[in-house]
Coordinates of C-alpha atoms (C1' of nucleotides) in Angstrom, one line a residue:
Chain A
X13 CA -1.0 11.7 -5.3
X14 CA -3.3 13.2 -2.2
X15 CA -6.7 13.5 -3.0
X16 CA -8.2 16.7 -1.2
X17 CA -12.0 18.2 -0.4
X18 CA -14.0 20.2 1.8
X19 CA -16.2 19.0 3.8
X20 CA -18.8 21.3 6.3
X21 CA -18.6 22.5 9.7
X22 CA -16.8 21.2 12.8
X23 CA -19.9 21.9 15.0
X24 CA -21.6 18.8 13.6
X25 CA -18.5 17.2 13.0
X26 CA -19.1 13.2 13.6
X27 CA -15.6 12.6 14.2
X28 CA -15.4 15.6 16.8
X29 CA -12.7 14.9 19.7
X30 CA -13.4 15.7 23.3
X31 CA -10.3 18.1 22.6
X32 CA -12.2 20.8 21.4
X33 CA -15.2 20.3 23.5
X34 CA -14.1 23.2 25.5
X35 CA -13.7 25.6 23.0
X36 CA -16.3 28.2 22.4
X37 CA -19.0 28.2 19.7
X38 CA -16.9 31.1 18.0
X39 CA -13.6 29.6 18.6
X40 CA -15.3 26.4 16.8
X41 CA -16.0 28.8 14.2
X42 CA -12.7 29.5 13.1
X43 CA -11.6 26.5 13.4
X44 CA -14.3 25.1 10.7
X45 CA -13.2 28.3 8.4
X46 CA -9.7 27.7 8.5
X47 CA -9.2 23.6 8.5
X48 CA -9.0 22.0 5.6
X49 CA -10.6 18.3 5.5
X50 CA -8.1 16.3 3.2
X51 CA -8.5 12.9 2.4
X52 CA -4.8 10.5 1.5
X53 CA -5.2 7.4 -0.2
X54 CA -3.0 4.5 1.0
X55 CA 1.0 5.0 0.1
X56 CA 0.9 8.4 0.5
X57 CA 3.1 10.7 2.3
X58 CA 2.0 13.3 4.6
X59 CA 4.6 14.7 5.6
X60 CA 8.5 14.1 5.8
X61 CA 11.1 14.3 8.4
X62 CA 12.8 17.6 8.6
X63 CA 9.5 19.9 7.0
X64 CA 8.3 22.9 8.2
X65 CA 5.8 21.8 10.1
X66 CA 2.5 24.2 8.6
X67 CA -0.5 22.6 10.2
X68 CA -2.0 20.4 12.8
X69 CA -3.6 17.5 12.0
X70 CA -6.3 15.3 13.4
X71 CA -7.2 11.8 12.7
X72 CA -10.6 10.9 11.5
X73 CA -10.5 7.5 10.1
X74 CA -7.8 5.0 8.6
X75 CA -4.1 4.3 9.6
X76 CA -1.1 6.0 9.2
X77 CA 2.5 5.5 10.5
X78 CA 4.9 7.9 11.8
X79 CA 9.0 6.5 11.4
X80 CA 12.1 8.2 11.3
X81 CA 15.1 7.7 9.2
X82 CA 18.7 7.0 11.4
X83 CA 21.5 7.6 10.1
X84 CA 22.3 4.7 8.4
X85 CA 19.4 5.2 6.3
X86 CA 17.2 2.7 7.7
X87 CA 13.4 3.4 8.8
X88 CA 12.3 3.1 12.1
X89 CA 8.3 3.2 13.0
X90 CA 7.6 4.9 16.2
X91 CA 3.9 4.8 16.0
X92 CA 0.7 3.8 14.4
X93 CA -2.0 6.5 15.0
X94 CA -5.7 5.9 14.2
X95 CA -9.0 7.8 14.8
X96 CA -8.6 10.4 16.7
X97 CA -5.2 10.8 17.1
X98 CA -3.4 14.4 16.9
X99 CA -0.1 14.4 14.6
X100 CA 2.8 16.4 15.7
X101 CA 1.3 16.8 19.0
X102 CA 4.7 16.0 20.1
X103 CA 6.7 18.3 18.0
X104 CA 4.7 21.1 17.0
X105 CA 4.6 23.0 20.6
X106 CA 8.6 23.3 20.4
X107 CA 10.2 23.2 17.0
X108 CA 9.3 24.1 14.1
X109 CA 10.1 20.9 12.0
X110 CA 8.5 17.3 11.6
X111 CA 10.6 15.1 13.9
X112 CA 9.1 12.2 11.2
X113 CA 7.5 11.4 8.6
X114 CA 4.5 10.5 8.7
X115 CA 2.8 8.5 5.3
X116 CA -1.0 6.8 4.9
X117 CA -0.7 3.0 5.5
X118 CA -4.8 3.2 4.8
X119 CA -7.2 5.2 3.4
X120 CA -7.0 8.1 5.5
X121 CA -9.2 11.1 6.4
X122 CA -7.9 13.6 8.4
X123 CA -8.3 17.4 9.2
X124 CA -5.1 19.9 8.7
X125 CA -5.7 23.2 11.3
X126 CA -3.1 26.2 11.1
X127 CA -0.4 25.9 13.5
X128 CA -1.0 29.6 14.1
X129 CA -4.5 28.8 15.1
X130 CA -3.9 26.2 17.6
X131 CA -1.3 28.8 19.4
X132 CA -4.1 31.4 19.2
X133 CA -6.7 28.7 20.8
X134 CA -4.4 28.0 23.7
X135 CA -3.2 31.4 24.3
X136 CA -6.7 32.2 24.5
X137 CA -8.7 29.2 25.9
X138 CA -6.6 27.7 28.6
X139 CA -9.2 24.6 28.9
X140 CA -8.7 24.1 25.7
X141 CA -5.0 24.0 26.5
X142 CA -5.4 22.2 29.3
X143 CA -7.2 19.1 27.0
X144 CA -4.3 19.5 24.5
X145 CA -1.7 18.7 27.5
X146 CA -3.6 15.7 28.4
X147 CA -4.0 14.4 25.5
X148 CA -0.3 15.0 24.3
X149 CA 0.5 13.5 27.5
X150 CA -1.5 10.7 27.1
X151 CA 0.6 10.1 23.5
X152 CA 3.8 10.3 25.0
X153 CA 3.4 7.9 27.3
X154 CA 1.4 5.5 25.3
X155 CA 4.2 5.5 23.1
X156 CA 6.8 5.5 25.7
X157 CA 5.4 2.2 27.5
X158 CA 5.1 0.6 24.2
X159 CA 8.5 0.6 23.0
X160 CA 9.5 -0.4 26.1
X161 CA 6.8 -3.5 26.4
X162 CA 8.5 -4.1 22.8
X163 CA 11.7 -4.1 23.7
X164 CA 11.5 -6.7 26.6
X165 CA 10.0 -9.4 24.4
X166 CA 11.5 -11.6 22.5
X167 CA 11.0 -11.8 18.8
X168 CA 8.0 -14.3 18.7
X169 CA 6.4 -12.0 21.7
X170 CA 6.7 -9.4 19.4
X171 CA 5.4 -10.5 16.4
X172 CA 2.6 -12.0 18.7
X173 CA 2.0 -8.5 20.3
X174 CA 1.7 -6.4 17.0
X175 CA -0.8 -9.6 15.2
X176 CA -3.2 -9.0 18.8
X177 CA -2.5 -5.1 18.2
X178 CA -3.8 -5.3 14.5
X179 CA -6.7 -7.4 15.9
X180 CA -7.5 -6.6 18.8
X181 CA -7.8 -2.4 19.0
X182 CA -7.1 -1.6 15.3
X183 CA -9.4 -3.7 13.1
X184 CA -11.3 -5.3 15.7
X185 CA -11.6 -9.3 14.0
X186 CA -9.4 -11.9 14.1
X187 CA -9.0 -12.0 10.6
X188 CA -7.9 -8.6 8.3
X189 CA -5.3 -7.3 6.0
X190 CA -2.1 -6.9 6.9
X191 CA -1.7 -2.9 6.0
X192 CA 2.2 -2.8 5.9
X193 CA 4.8 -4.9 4.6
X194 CA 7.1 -7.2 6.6
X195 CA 9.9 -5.0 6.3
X196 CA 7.3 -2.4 7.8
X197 CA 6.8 -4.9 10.7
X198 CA 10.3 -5.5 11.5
X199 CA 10.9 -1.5 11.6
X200 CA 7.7 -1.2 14.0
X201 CA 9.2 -4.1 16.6
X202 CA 12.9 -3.8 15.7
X203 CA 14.0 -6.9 14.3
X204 CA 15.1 -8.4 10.9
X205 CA 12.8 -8.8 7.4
X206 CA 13.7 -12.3 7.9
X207 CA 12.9 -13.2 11.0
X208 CA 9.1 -11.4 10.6
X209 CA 8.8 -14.0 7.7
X210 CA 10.4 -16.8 9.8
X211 CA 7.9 -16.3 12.8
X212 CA 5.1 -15.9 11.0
X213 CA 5.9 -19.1 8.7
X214 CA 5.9 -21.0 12.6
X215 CA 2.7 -19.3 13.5
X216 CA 1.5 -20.9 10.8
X217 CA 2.7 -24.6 11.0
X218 CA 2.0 -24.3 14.3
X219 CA -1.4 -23.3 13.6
X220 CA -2.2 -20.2 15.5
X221 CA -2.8 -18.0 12.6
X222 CA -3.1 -19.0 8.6
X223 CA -1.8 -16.5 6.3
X224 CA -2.6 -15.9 2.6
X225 CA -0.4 -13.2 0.9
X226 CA -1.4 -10.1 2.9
X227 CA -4.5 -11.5 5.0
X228 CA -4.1 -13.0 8.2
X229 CA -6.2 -14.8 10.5
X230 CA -5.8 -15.8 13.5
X231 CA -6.9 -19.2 14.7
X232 CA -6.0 -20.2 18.1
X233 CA -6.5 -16.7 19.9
X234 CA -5.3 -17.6 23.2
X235 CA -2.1 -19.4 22.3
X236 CA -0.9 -15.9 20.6
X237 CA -1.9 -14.0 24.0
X238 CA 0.0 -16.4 25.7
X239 CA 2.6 -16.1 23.1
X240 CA 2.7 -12.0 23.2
X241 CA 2.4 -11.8 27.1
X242 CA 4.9 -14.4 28.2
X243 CA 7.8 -13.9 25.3
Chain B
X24 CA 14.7 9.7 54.8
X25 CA 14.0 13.0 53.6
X26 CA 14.9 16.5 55.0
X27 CA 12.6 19.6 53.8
X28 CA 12.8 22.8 54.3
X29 CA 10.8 26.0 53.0
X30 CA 12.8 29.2 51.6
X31 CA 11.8 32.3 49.9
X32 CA 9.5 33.7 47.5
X33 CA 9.9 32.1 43.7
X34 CA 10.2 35.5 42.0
X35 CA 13.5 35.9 42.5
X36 CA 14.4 32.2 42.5
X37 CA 17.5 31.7 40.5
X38 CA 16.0 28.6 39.1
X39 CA 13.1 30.3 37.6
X40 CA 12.3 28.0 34.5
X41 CA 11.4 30.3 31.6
X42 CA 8.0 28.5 31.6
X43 CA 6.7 30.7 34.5
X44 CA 7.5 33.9 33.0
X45 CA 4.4 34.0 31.5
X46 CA 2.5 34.2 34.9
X47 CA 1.4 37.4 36.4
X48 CA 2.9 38.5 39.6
X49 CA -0.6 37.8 41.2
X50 CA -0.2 34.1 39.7
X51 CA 3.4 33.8 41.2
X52 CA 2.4 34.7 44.0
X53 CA 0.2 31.9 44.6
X54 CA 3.1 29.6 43.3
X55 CA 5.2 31.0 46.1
X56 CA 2.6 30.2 48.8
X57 CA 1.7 27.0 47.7
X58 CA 4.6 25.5 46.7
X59 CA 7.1 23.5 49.0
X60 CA 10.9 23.4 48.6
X61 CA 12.4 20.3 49.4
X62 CA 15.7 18.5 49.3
X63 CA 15.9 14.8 48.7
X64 CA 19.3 13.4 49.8
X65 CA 21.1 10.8 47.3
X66 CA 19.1 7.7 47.7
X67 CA 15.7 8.5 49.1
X68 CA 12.5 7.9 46.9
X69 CA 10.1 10.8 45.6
X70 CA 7.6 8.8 44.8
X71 CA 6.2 5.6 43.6
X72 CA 4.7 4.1 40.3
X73 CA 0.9 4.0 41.1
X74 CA 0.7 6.6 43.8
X75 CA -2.0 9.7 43.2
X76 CA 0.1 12.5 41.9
X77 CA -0.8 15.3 44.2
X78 CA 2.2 17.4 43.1
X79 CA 4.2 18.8 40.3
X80 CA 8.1 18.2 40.7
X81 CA 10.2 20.6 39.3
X82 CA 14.1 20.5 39.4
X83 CA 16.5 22.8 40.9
X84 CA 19.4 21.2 41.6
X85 CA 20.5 17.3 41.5
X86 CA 20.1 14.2 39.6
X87 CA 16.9 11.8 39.6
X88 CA 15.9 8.2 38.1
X89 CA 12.1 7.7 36.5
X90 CA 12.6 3.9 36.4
X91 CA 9.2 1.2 35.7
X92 CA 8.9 -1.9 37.5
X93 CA 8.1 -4.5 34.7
X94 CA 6.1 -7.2 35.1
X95 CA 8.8 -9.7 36.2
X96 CA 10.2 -7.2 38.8
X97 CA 12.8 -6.0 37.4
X98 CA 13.6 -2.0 37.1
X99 CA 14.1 -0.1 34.0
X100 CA 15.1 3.3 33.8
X101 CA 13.3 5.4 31.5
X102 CA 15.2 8.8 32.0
X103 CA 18.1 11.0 34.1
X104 CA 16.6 14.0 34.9
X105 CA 18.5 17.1 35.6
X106 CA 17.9 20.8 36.5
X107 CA 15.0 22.7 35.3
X108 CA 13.0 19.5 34.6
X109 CA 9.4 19.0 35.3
X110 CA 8.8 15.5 36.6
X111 CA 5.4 13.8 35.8
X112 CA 4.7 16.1 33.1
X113 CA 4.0 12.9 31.3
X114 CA 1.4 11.7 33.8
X115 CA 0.1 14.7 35.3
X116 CA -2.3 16.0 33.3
X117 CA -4.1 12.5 32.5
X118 CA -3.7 10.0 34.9
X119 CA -4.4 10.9 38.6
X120 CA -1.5 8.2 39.5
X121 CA 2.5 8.4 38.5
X122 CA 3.5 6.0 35.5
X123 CA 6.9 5.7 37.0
X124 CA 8.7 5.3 40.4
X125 CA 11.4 8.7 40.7
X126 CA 14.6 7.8 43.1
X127 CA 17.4 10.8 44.0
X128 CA 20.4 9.5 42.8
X129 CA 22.5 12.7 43.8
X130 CA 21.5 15.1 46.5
X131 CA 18.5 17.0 44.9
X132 CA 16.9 20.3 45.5
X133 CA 13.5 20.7 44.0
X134 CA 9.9 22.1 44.5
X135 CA 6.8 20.6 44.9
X136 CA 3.7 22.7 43.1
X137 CA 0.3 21.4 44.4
X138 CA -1.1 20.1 41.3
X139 CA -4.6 22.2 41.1
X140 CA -3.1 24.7 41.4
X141 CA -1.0 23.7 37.9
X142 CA -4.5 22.8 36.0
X143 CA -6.2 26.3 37.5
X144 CA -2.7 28.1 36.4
X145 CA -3.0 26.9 33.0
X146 CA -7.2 27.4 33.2
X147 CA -6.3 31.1 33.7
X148 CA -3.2 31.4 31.6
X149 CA -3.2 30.4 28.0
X150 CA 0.2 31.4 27.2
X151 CA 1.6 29.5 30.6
X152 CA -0.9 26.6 29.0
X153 CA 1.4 27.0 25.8
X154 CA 4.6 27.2 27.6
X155 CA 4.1 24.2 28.9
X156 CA 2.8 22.1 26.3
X157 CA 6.7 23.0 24.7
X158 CA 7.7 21.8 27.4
X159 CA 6.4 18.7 27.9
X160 CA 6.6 18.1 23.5
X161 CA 9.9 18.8 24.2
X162 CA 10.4 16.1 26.9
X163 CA 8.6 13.5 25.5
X164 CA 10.5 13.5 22.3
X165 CA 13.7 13.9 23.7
X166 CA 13.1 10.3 25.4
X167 CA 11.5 8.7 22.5
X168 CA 14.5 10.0 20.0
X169 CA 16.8 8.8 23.0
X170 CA 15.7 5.2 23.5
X171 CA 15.9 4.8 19.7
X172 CA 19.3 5.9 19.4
X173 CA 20.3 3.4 22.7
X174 CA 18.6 0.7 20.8
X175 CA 20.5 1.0 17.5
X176 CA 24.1 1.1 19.0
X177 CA 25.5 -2.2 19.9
X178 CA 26.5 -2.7 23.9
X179 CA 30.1 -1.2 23.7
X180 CA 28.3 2.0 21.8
X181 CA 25.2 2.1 24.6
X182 CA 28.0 2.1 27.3
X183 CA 30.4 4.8 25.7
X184 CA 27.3 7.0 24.9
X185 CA 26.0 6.9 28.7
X186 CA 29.6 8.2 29.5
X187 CA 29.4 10.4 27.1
X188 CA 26.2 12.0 28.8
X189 CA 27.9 12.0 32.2
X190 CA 30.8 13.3 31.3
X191 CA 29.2 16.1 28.9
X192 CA 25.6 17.0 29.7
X193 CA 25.2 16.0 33.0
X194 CA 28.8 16.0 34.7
X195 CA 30.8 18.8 32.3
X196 CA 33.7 17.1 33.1
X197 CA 35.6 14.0 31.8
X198 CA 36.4 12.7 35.9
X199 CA 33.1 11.9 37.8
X200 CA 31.8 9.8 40.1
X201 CA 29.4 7.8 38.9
X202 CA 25.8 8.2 40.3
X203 CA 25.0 4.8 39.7
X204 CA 25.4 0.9 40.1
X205 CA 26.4 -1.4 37.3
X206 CA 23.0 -2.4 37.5
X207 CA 21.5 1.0 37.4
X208 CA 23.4 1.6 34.4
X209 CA 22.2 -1.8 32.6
X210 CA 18.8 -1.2 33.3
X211 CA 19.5 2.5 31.4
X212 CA 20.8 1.0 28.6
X213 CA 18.9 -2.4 28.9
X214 CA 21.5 -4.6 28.5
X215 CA 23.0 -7.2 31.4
X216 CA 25.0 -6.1 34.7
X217 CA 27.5 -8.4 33.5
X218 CA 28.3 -6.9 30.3
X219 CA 28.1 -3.7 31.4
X220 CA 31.1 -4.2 34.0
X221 CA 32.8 -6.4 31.0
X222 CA 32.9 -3.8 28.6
X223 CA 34.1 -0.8 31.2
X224 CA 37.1 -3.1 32.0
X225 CA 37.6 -3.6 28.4
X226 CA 37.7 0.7 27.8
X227 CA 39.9 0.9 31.1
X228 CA 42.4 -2.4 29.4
X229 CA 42.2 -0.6 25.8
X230 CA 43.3 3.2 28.1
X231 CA 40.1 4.7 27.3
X232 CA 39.0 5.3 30.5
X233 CA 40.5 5.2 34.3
X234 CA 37.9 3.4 36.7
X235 CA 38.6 3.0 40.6
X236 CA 35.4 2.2 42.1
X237 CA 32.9 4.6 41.5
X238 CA 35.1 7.3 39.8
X239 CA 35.5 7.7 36.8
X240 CA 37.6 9.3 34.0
X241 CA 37.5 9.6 30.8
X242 CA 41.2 9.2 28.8
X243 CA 40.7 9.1 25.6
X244 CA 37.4 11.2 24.4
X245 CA 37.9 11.3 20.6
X246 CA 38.2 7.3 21.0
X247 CA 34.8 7.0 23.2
X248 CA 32.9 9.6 21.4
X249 CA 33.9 7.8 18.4
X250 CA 32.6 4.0 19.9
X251 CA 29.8 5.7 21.1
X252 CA 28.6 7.4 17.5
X253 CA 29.7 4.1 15.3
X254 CA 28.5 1.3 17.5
Chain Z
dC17 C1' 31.7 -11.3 62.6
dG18 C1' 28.8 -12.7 59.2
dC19 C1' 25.4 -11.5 55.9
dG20 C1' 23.7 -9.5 51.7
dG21 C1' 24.4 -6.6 48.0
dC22 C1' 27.7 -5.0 44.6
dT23 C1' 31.5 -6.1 41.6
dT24 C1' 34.3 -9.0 38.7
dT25 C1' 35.8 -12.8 35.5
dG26 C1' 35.2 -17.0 33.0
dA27 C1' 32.7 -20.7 30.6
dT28 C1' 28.6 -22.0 28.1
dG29 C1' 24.7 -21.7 25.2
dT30 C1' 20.9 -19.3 22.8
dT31 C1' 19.0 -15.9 20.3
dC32 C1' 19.1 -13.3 16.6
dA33 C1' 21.4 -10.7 12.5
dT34 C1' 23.7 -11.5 8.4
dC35 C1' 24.6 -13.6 4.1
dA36 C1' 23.2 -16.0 0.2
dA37 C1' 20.0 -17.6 -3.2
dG38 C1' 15.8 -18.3 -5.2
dT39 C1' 10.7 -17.5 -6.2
dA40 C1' 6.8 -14.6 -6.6
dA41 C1' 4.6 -10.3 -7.5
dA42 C1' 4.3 -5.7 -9.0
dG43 C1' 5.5 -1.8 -11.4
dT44 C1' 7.8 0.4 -16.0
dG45 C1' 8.9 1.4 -20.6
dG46 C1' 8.9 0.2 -25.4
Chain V
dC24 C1' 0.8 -6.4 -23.9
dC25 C1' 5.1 -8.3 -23.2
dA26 C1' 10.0 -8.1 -21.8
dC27 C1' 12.4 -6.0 -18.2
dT28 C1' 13.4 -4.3 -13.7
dT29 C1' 12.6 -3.7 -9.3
dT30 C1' 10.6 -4.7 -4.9
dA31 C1' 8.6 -8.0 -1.8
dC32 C1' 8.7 -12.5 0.1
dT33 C1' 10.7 -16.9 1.6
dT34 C1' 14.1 -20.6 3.3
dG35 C1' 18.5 -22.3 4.8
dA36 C1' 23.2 -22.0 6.6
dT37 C1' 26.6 -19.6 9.4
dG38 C1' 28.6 -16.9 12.9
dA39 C1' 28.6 -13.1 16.1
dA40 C1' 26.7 -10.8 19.8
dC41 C1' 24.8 -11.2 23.8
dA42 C1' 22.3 -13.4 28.0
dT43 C1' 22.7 -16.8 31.4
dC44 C1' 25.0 -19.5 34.8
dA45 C1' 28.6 -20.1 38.1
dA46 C1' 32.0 -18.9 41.5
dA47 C1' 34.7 -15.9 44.0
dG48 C1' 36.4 -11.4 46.1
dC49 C1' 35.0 -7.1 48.1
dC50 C1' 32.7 -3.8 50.9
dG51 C1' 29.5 -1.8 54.1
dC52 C1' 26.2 -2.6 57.7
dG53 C1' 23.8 -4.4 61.6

DNA sequence: CGCGGCTTTGATGTTCATCAAGTAAAGTGG
DNA sequence: CCACTTTACTTGATGAACATCAAAGCCGCG
């Protein structure tokens, strides 16, 4: 299913984060000896809910979502991450299992670094630890004010706010590829299968976006900000 | 509004989080100095969304709201925080300014750490860097994993499970007195101050619960615990 | 004493989930 | 490669859950 290779050091490393700009040349060392660049083609899991959590890993290109199952069974996103975003940031300081699952929703290229290793760094290098706590901050609270933005729209806000989200910061043009389904949708901004479909059939008779099976494109920009800030 | 007052040295404070026992006796030290013990009575605010964060907050004793003002003015509570929490952990380390506004809503004993001396602590101290990453990993997804579970129960579940907190967690008891309006507890659970009141008469009609004025207490736990797990 | 905030209950309407039923698309095994 | 099964998508009808509006009593505070 995963697809895996090695590429070369971190020193050169295009994608590097500020993160580990404060760590020194030897600590970069071990980190390019011991991480493993793996690449996961879209659909593929990464990791589930409940696993021992092993490694670290850091974003480099594509688009993954992290969810949880409840209890009833049901799938709930919590998060898309992109580019570099850390995964487990929130979980793998404290427990030793994946609080979700986390599975590819795009080509994805990421690097996996040895929990152990990331203790030893921070143990060691406190500015590194120091740029780990503000970017896990930085997570938590991204993710925090989201839900709640979420939560006080209504459902054509919503679906407004994730279209802008998916143009605006992710792909960048007004026109792309939806990468999830629209049961995937409704799990991100907790609402129904149905109702996704519903709102998106009114976007398009009311012209602000047309749709063709999974591409979207959004035609009348400024009614859907109105749409996504107001609702 | 608010009455401080200094008292001793932190290495024998009795509220000594296990997240400073990494810190040399020179490092305490400086804690000691710096920091200020204060006591916030029921009602008074710590501190306001948007302010510059020039402390740390961390709990002794008490009970206090992190709430957002949303864009249309009205409150919502993010989280109750309790003993041996670290407010602003969120923010701290990444934004110079609080996310949130933090109200006493009991009588509260806590101390204020200046923050550079937090970011030269951790600077120094890798494993104190590391203890408080868990920490923080620890906070965050405790409110994430919290606000999803509100959000899946219907209202009579959100309102049995905040009693359920009170009463367990918070209070360890099944009679207390509530902290908090009806409102207060709406914007907790994000649902109307109407409904809220409705469905506490509707528990104290079906004998769940006894209710005069602020007091509560809880009849019938297996019933409520029950309501609160299904809904 | 009167005012504003908190609490309470009832009536009304809207929003949204659920159910049902059908089409299209995509994977699966012979 | 085709029949078969499953999964995704779509639309409409219905009802339940919940917000909103309205009105009144209560309490504390200046």
């Amino acid at each position: 299913m995963d697809n895996k290779l090695q590429i070369e050091t971190c020193k050169n490393c295009v994608w590097q984060s500020s993160v580990f700009s404060s760590l020194t040349e030897a600590q970069l060392d071990m980190v390019s000896h011991q991480k493993k660049h793996v690449v996961y083609i879209k659909g593929s899991s990464i990791c589930r809910q409940g696993e021992k959590i092993t490694h670290f890993i850091y974003m480099h290109k594509g688009l993954l979502k992290l969810f949880v199952t409840s209890e009833n069974g049901r799938d709930q996103i919590v998060r898309l991450s992109g580019p570099m975003d850390f995964i487990g940031l929130l979980n793998t300081f404290y427990e030793p299992e994946y609080g979700y699952s986390v599975t590819a929703i795009e080509n994805s290229s990421v690097c996996l670094i040895p929990r152990e290793l990331m203790y030893d760094l921070v143990r060691q290098n406190g500015e590194f630890g120091l740029n780990l706590l503000q970017k896990s901050s930085k997570t938590a609270n991204d993710i925090i004010h989201q839900r709640g933005l979420i939560h006080r729209k209504n459902l054509r806000g919503r679906v407004a706010y994730v279209l802008n989200e998916l143009a605006g910061p992710i792909y960048k043009s007004p026109k792309f590829d939806l990468p999830v389904s629209r049961r995937e949708i409704a799990e991100l901004i907790d609402m129904t299968t149905e109702n996704v479909i519903r709102i998106l059939s009114e976007f398009r008779k009311d012209r602000i976006i047309d749709i063709s099976g999974k591409t979207i494109n959004i035609v009348n920009t400024e009614l859907l900000e109105k749409i996504a800030n107001h609702g």
